[in-house]
PDB file of C-alpha atoms in Angstrom:
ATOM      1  CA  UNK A 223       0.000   0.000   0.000  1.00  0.00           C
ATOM      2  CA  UNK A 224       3.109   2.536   0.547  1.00  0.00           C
ATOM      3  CA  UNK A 225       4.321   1.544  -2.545  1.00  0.00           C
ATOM      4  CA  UNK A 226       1.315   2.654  -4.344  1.00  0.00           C
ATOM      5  CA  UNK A 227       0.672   5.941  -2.661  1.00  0.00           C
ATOM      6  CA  UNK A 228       3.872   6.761  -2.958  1.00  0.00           C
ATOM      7  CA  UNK A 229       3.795   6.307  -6.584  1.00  0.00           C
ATOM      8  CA  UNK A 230       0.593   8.450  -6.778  1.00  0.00           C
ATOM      9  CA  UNK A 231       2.115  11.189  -5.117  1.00  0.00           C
ATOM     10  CA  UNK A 232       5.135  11.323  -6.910  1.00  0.00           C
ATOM     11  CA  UNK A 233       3.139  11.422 -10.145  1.00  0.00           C
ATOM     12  CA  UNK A 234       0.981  13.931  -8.757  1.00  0.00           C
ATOM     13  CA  UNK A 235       3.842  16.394  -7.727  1.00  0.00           C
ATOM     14  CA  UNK A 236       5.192  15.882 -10.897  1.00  0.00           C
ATOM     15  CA  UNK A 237       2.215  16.926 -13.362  1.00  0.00           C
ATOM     16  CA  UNK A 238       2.165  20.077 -10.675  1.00  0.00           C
ATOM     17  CA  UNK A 239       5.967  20.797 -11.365  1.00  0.00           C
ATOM     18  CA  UNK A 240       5.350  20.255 -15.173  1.00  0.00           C
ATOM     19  CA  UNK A 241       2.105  22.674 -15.223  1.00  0.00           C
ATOM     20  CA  UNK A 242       4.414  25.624 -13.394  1.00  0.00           C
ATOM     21  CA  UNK A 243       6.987  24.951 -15.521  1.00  0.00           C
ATOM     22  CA  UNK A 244       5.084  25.324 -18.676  1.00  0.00           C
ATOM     23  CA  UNK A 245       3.354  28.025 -17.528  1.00  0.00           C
ATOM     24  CA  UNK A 246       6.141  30.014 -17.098  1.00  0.00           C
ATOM     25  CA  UNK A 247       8.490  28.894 -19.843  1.00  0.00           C
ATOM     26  CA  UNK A 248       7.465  30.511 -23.246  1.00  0.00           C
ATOM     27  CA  UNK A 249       8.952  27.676 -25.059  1.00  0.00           C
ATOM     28  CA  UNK A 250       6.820  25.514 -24.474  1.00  0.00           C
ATOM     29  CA  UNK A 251       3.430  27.471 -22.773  1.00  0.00           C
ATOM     30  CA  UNK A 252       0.729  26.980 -25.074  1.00  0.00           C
ATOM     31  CA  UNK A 253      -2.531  28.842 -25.051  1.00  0.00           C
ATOM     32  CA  UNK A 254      -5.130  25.730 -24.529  1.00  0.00           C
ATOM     33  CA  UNK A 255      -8.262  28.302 -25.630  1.00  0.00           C
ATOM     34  CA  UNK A 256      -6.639  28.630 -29.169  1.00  0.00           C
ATOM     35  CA  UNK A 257      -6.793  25.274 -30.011  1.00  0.00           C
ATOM     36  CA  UNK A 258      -8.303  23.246 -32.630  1.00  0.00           C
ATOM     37  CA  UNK A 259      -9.276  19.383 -33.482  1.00  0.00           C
ATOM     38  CA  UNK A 260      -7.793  18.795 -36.572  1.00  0.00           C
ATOM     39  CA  UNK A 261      -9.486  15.766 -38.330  1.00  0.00           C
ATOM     40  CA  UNK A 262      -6.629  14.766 -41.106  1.00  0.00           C
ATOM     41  CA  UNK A 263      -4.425  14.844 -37.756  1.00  0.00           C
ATOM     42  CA  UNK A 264      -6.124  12.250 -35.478  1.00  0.00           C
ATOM     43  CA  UNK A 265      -6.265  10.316 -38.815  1.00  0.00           C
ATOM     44  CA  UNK A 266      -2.574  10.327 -39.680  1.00  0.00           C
ATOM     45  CA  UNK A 267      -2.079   9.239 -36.021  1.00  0.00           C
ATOM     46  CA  UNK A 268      -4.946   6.685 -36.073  1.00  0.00           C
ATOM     47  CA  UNK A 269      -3.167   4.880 -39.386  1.00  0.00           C
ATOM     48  CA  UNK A 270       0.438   5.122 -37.395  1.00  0.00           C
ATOM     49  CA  UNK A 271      -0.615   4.507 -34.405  1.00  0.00           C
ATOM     50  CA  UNK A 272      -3.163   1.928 -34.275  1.00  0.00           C
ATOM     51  CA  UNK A 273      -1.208  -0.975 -36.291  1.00  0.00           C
ATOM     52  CA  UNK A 274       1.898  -0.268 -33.635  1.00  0.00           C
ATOM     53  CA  UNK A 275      -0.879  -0.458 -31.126  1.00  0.00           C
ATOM     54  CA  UNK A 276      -2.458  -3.882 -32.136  1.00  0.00           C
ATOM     55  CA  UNK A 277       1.301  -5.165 -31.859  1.00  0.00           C
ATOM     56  CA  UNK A 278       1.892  -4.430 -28.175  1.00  0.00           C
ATOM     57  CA  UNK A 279      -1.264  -5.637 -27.444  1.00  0.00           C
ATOM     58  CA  UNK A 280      -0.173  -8.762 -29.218  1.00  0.00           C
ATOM     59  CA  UNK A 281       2.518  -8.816 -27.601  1.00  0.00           C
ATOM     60  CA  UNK A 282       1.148  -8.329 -24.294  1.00  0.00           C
ATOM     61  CA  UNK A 283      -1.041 -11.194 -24.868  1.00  0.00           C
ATOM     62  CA  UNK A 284       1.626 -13.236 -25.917  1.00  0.00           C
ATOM     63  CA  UNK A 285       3.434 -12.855 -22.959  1.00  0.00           C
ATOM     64  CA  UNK A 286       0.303 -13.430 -20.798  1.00  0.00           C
ATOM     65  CA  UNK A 287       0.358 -16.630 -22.708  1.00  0.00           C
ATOM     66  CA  UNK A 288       3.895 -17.798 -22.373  1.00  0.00           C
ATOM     67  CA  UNK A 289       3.768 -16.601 -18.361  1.00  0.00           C
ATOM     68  CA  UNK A 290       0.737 -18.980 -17.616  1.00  0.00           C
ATOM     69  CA  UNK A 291       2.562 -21.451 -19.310  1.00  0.00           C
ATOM     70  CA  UNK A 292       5.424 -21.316 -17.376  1.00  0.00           C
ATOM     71  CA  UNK A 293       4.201 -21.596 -14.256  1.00  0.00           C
ATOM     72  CA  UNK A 294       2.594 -24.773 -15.220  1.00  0.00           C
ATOM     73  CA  UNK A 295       6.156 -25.634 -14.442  1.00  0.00           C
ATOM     74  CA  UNK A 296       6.740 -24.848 -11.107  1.00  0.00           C
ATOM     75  CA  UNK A 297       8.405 -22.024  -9.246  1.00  0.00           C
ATOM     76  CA  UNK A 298      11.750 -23.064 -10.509  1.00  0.00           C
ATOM     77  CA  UNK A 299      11.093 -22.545 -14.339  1.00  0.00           C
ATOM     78  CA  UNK A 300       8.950 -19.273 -13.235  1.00  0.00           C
ATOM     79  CA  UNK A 301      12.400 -18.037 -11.703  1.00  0.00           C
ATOM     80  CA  UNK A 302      14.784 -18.747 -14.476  1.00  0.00           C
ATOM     81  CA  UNK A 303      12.811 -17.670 -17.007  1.00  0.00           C
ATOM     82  CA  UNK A 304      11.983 -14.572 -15.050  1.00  0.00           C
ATOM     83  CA  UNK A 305      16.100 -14.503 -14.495  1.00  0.00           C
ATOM     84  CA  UNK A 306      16.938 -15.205 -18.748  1.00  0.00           C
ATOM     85  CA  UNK A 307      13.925 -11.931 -19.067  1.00  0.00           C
ATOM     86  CA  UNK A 308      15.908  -9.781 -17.079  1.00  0.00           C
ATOM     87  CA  UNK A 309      19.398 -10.292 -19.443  1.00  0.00           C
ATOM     88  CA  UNK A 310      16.887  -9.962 -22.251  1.00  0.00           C
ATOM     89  CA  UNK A 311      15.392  -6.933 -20.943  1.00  0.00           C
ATOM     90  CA  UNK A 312      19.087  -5.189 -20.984  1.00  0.00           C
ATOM     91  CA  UNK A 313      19.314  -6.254 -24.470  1.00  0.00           C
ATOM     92  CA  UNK A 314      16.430  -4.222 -24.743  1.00  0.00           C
ATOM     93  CA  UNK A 315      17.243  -1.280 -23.343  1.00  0.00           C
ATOM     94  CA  UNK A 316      20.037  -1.262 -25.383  1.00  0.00           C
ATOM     95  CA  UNK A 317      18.081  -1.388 -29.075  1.00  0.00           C
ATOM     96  CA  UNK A 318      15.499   1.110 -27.977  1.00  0.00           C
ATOM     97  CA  UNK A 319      18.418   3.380 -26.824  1.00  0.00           C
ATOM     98  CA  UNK A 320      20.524   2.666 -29.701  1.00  0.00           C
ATOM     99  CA  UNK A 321      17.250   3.504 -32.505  1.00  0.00           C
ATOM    100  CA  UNK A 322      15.673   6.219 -30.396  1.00  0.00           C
ATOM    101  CA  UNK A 323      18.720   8.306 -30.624  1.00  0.00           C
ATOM    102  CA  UNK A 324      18.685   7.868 -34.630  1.00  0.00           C
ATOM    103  CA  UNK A 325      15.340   8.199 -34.428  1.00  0.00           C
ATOM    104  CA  UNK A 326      15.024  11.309 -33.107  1.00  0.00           C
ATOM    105  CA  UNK A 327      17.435  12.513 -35.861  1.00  0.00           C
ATOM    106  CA  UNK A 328      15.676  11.261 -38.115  1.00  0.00           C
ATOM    107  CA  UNK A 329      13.010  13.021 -37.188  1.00  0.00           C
ATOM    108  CA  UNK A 330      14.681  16.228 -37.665  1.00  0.00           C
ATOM    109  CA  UNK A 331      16.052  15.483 -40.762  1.00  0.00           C
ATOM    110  CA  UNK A 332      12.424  14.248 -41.968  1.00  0.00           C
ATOM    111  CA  UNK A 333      11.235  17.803 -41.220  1.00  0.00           C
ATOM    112  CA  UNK A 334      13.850  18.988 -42.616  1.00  0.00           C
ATOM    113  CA  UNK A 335      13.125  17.290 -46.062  1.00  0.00           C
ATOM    114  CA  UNK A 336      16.890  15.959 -46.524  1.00  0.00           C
ATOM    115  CA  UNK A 337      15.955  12.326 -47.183  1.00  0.00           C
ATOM    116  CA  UNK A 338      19.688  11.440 -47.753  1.00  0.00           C
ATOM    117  CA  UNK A 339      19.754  12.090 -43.682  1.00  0.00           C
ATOM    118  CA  UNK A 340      16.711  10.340 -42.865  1.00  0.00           C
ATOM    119  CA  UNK A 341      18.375   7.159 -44.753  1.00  0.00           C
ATOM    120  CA  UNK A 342      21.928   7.647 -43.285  1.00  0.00           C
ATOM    121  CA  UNK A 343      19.936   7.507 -40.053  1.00  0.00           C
ATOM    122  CA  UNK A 344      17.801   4.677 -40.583  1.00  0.00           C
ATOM    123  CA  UNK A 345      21.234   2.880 -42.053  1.00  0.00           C
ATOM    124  CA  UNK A 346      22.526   3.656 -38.627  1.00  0.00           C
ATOM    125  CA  UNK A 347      20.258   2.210 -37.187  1.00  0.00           C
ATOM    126  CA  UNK A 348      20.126  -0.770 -38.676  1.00  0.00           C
ATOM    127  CA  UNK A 349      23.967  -1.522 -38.519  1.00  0.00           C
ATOM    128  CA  UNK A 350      24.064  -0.480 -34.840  1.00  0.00           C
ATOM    129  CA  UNK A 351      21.198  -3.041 -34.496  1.00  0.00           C
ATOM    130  CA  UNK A 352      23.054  -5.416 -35.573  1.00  0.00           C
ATOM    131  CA  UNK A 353      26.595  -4.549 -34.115  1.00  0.00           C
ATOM    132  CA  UNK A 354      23.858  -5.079 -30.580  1.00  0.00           C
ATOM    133  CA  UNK A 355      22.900  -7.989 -31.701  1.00  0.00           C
ATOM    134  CA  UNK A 356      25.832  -9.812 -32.450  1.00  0.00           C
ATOM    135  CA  UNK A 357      27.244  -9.032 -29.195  1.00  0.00           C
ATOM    136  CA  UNK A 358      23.815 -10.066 -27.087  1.00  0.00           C
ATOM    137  CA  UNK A 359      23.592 -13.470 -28.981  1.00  0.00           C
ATOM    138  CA  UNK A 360      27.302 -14.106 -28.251  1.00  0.00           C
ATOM    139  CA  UNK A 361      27.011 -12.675 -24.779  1.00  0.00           C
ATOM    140  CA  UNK A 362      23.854 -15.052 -24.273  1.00  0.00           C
ATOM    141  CA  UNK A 363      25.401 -17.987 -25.996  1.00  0.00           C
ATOM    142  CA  UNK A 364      28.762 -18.099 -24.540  1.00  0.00           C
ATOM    143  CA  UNK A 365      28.056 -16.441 -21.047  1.00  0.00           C
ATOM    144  CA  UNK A 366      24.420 -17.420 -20.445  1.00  0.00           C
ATOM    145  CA  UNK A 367      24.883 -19.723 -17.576  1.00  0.00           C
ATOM    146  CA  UNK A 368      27.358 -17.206 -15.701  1.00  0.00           C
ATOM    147  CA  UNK A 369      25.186 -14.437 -16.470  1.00  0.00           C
ATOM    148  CA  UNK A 370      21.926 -16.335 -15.121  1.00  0.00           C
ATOM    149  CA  UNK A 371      24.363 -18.021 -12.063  1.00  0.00           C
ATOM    150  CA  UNK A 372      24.957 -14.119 -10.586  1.00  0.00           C
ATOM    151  CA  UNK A 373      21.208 -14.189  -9.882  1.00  0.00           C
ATOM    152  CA  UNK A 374      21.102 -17.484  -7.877  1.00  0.00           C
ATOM    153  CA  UNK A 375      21.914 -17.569  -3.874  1.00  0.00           C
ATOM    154  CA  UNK A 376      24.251 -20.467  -3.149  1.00  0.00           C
ATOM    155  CA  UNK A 377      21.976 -21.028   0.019  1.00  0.00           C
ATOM    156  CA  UNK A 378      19.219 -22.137  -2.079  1.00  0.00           C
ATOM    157  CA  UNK A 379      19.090 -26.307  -2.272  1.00  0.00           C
ATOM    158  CA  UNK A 380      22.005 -27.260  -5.139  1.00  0.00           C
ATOM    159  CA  UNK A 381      19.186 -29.018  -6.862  1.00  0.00           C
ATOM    160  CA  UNK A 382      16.976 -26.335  -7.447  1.00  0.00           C
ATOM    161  CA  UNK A 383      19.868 -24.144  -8.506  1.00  0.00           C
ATOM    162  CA  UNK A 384      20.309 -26.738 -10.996  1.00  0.00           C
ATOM    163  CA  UNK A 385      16.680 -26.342 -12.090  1.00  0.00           C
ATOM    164  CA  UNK A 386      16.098 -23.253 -12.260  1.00  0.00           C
ATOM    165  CA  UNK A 387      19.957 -22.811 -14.136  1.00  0.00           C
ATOM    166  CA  UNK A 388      18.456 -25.085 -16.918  1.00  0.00           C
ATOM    167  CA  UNK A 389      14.860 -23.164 -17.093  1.00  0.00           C
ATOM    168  CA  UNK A 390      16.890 -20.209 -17.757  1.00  0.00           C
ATOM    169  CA  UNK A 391      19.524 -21.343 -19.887  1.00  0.00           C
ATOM    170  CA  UNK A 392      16.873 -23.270 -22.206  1.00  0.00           C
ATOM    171  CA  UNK A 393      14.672 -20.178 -22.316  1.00  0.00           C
ATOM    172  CA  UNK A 394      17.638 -17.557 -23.221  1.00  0.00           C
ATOM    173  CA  UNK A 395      18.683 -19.783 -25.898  1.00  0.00           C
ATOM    174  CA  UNK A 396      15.267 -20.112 -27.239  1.00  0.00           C
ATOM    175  CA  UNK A 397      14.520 -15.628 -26.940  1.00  0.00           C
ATOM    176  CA  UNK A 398      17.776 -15.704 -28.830  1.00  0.00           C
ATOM    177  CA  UNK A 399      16.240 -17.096 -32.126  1.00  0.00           C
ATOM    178  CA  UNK A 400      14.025 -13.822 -31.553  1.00  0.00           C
ATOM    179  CA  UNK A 401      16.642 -11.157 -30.948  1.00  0.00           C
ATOM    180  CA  UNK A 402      17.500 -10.309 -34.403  1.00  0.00           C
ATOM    181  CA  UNK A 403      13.618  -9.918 -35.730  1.00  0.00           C
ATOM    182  CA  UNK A 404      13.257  -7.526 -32.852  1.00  0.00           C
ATOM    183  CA  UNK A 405      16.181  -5.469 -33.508  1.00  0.00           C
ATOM    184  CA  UNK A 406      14.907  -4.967 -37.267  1.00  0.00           C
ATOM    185  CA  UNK A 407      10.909  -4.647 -36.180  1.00  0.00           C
ATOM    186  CA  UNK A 408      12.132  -1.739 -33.702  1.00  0.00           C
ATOM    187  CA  UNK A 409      14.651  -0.277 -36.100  1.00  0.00           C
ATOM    188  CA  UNK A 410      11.231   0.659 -38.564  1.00  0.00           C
TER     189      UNK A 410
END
């Protein structure tokens, strides 16, 4: 319950600080009164948005899915696939980083109408992708079982170690078939 209030709070004292600081900075104060619903707007968003939409809710589902199915299990698969998630998570982190960044120049260079940017930055985002990629799959391949072993506690019965070791192990290698069509489906 502290958790969650605590959270609510913090969210509420920061939509205060953002309100005074728009209000005050010209930049970005905007006069609400003066605006407008633009039709051919909501549409372009609608036919961007709701197809990227419809994927994380696929997505969402499918993890549902796999998460039920897991725990069919027992705890110990639920823990080292929860364990090979967290190294796949970093991996992550790391290809939204790496294609935000270009993306956001992209952007610019979009507005800008220089398309020989906007493909130098998509190119650059593929080939970082991939430079990611490489390294994650090797990481994961080679180093898997170290990587997963810094998450077990030694006072834990050897067996289950064991266990949960192979759980993980057998569902890293399995994401890893998987890393390369994400890279490319976040690089678009």
């Amino acid at each position: 319950d502290g958790v969650a209030l605590a959270t609510i709070l913090s969210n509420l004292l920061a939509l205060i600080l953002s309100y005074f600081t728009m209000k005050r900075n010209s930049a970005i104060r905007d006069d609400y009164r003066q605006a407008r619903f633009e039709f051919k707007t909501l549409g372009e968003i609608l036919y961007n948005g709701l197809p990227t939409g419809f994927q994380g809710v696929l997505y969402s589902l499918a993890n549902l899915a796999i998460v039920a199915q897991v725990n069919s299990f027992g705890a110990d698969a639920a823990t080292g696939v929860s364990i090979a998630n967290t190294l796949i998570f970093v991996f992550n982190l790391a290809i939204f980083g790496a294609v935000s960044g270009a993306g956001i120049f992209g952007a610019q260079f979009f507005g800008a109408k220089n398309t020989d940017g906007v493909r130098y930055c998509f190119r650059y985002k593929i080939y970082l992708g991939i430079l990611i990629t490489i390294i994650s799959t090797v990481l994961f391949a080679l180093f898997g079982s170290p990587l997963i072993s810094l998450y077990l506690n030694d006072s834990d019965a050897a067996g289950r170690i064991a266990s949960t070791l192979g759980f993980g192990l057998d569902y890293l290698h399995i994401m890893c078939w998987g890393i390369a069509p994400f890279t490319f489906t976040q690089a678009y």
